């Protein structure tokens, strides 16, 4: 009976250690994904929908939009307030 208790304690210890490790690895993967996304946003150039100036996506301001494919970007808050320039 004594050995059974010792075995149970070891089993619980290993289980706790493993679940901690899984949580840490998941956290690291999420940080890595976020950093990769940031690096991609630094490299991607977007044009301001109002004045047409190009700037890195990370510095651009996104217009609230549900559709990511037709996402509009702006160089400043003023231009975001003016909205996209209408084609003449
Ligand atoms: Zn602009």
mmCIF file of C-alpha atoms and ligand atoms in Angstrom:
data_model
loop_
_atom_site.group_PDB
_atom_site.id
_atom_site.type_symbol
_atom_site.label_atom_id
_atom_site.label_comp_id
_atom_site.label_asym_id
_atom_site.label_seq_id
_atom_site.Cartn_x
_atom_site.Cartn_y
_atom_site.Cartn_z
ATOM 1 C CA UNK A 1 0.000 0.000 0.000
ATOM 2 C CA UNK A 2 2.877 2.381 0.870
ATOM 3 C CA UNK A 3 4.417 1.844 -2.587
ATOM 4 C CA UNK A 4 1.106 2.558 -4.240
ATOM 5 C CA UNK A 5 0.948 5.988 -2.526
ATOM 6 C CA UNK A 6 4.562 6.754 -3.556
ATOM 7 C CA UNK A 7 3.762 5.695 -7.124
ATOM 8 C CA UNK A 8 0.656 7.889 -7.124
ATOM 9 C CA UNK A 9 2.654 10.918 -5.864
ATOM 10 C CA UNK A 10 5.278 10.375 -8.598
ATOM 11 C CA UNK A 11 2.574 10.015 -11.234
ATOM 12 C CA UNK A 12 0.850 13.252 -10.133
ATOM 13 C CA UNK A 13 4.231 15.041 -10.041
ATOM 14 C CA UNK A 14 5.071 13.969 -13.585
ATOM 15 C CA UNK A 15 1.596 14.939 -14.764
ATOM 16 C CA UNK A 16 1.877 18.450 -13.243
ATOM 17 C CA UNK A 17 5.386 18.898 -14.694
ATOM 18 C CA UNK A 18 4.234 17.808 -18.161
ATOM 19 C CA UNK A 19 1.188 20.081 -18.208
ATOM 20 C CA UNK A 20 3.389 23.038 -17.154
ATOM 21 C CA UNK A 21 5.803 22.243 -19.967
ATOM 22 C CA UNK A 22 2.987 22.091 -22.513
ATOM 23 C CA UNK A 23 1.662 25.463 -21.309
ATOM 24 C CA UNK A 24 5.154 27.028 -21.538
ATOM 25 C CA UNK A 25 5.711 25.655 -25.053
ATOM 26 C CA UNK A 26 2.313 26.942 -26.171
ATOM 27 C CA UNK A 27 3.175 30.382 -24.769
ATOM 28 C CA UNK A 28 6.517 30.388 -26.611
ATOM 29 C CA UNK A 29 4.841 29.388 -29.884
ATOM 30 C CA UNK A 30 2.297 32.200 -29.509
ATOM 31 C CA UNK A 31 5.082 34.740 -28.863
ATOM 32 C CA UNK A 32 6.980 33.430 -31.888
ATOM 33 C CA UNK A 33 3.872 33.700 -34.098
ATOM 34 C CA UNK A 34 3.200 37.246 -32.894
ATOM 35 C CA UNK A 35 6.820 38.266 -33.589
ATOM 36 C CA UNK A 36 6.696 36.714 -37.080
ATOM 37 C CA UNK A 37 3.484 38.624 -37.758
ATOM 38 C CA UNK A 38 5.148 41.862 -36.599
ATOM 39 C CA UNK A 39 8.175 41.249 -38.824
ATOM 40 C CA UNK A 40 5.862 40.604 -41.782
ATOM 41 C CA UNK A 41 3.924 43.801 -41.052
ATOM 42 C CA UNK A 42 7.243 45.743 -41.036
ATOM 43 C CA UNK A 43 8.129 44.448 -44.489
ATOM 44 C CA UNK A 44 4.702 44.815 -46.081
ATOM 45 C CA UNK A 45 4.160 48.195 -47.676
ATOM 46 C CA UNK A 46 0.663 49.610 -47.969
ATOM 47 C CA UNK A 47 -0.659 52.733 -49.678
ATOM 48 C CA UNK A 48 -2.716 55.348 -47.908
ATOM 49 C CA UNK A 49 -6.257 55.141 -49.310
ATOM 50 C CA UNK A 50 -6.552 58.930 -49.193
ATOM 51 C CA UNK A 51 -3.250 60.372 -50.452
ATOM 52 C CA UNK A 52 -1.565 57.260 -51.882
ATOM 53 C CA UNK A 53 1.690 57.576 -49.909
ATOM 54 C CA UNK A 54 3.351 54.207 -49.209
ATOM 55 C CA UNK A 55 4.343 53.221 -45.689
ATOM 56 C CA UNK A 56 5.091 50.023 -43.738
ATOM 57 C CA UNK A 57 1.914 48.251 -42.677
ATOM 58 C CA UNK A 58 3.020 48.359 -39.015
ATOM 59 C CA UNK A 59 2.941 52.191 -39.098
ATOM 60 C CA UNK A 60 -0.287 52.448 -41.078
ATOM 61 C CA UNK A 61 -3.709 52.940 -39.528
ATOM 62 C CA UNK A 62 -6.349 50.445 -40.517
ATOM 63 C CA UNK A 63 -9.874 51.502 -41.289
ATOM 64 C CA UNK A 64 -12.458 49.494 -39.385
ATOM 65 C CA UNK A 65 -13.478 46.822 -41.860
ATOM 66 C CA UNK A 66 -14.876 43.324 -41.562
ATOM 67 C CA UNK A 67 -13.307 42.144 -44.818
ATOM 68 C CA UNK A 68 -9.517 41.741 -44.559
ATOM 69 C CA UNK A 69 -8.991 41.500 -48.322
ATOM 70 C CA UNK A 70 -10.409 44.949 -48.941
ATOM 71 C CA UNK A 71 -8.715 46.421 -45.850
ATOM 72 C CA UNK A 72 -8.008 50.143 -46.252
ATOM 73 C CA UNK A 73 -4.881 51.695 -44.761
ATOM 74 C CA UNK A 74 -4.217 55.331 -43.930
ATOM 75 C CA UNK A 75 -1.031 57.297 -43.197
ATOM 76 C CA UNK A 76 -2.566 59.447 -40.452
ATOM 77 C CA UNK A 77 -5.666 59.856 -38.308
ATOM 78 C CA UNK A 78 -6.704 62.897 -40.421
ATOM 79 C CA UNK A 79 -6.692 60.857 -43.593
ATOM 80 C CA UNK A 80 -8.557 58.064 -41.850
ATOM 81 C CA UNK A 81 -11.252 60.586 -40.889
ATOM 82 C CA UNK A 82 -11.430 61.877 -44.501
ATOM 83 C CA UNK A 83 -11.754 58.306 -45.712
ATOM 84 C CA UNK A 84 -10.739 56.810 -49.039
ATOM 85 C CA UNK A 85 -10.354 59.240 -51.919
ATOM 86 C CA UNK A 86 -13.161 58.786 -54.421
ATOM 87 C CA UNK A 87 -12.149 57.950 -57.977
ATOM 88 C CA UNK A 88 -12.962 60.831 -60.311
HETATM 89 ZN ZN1 LIG B 1 -2.530 59.760 -46.445
#
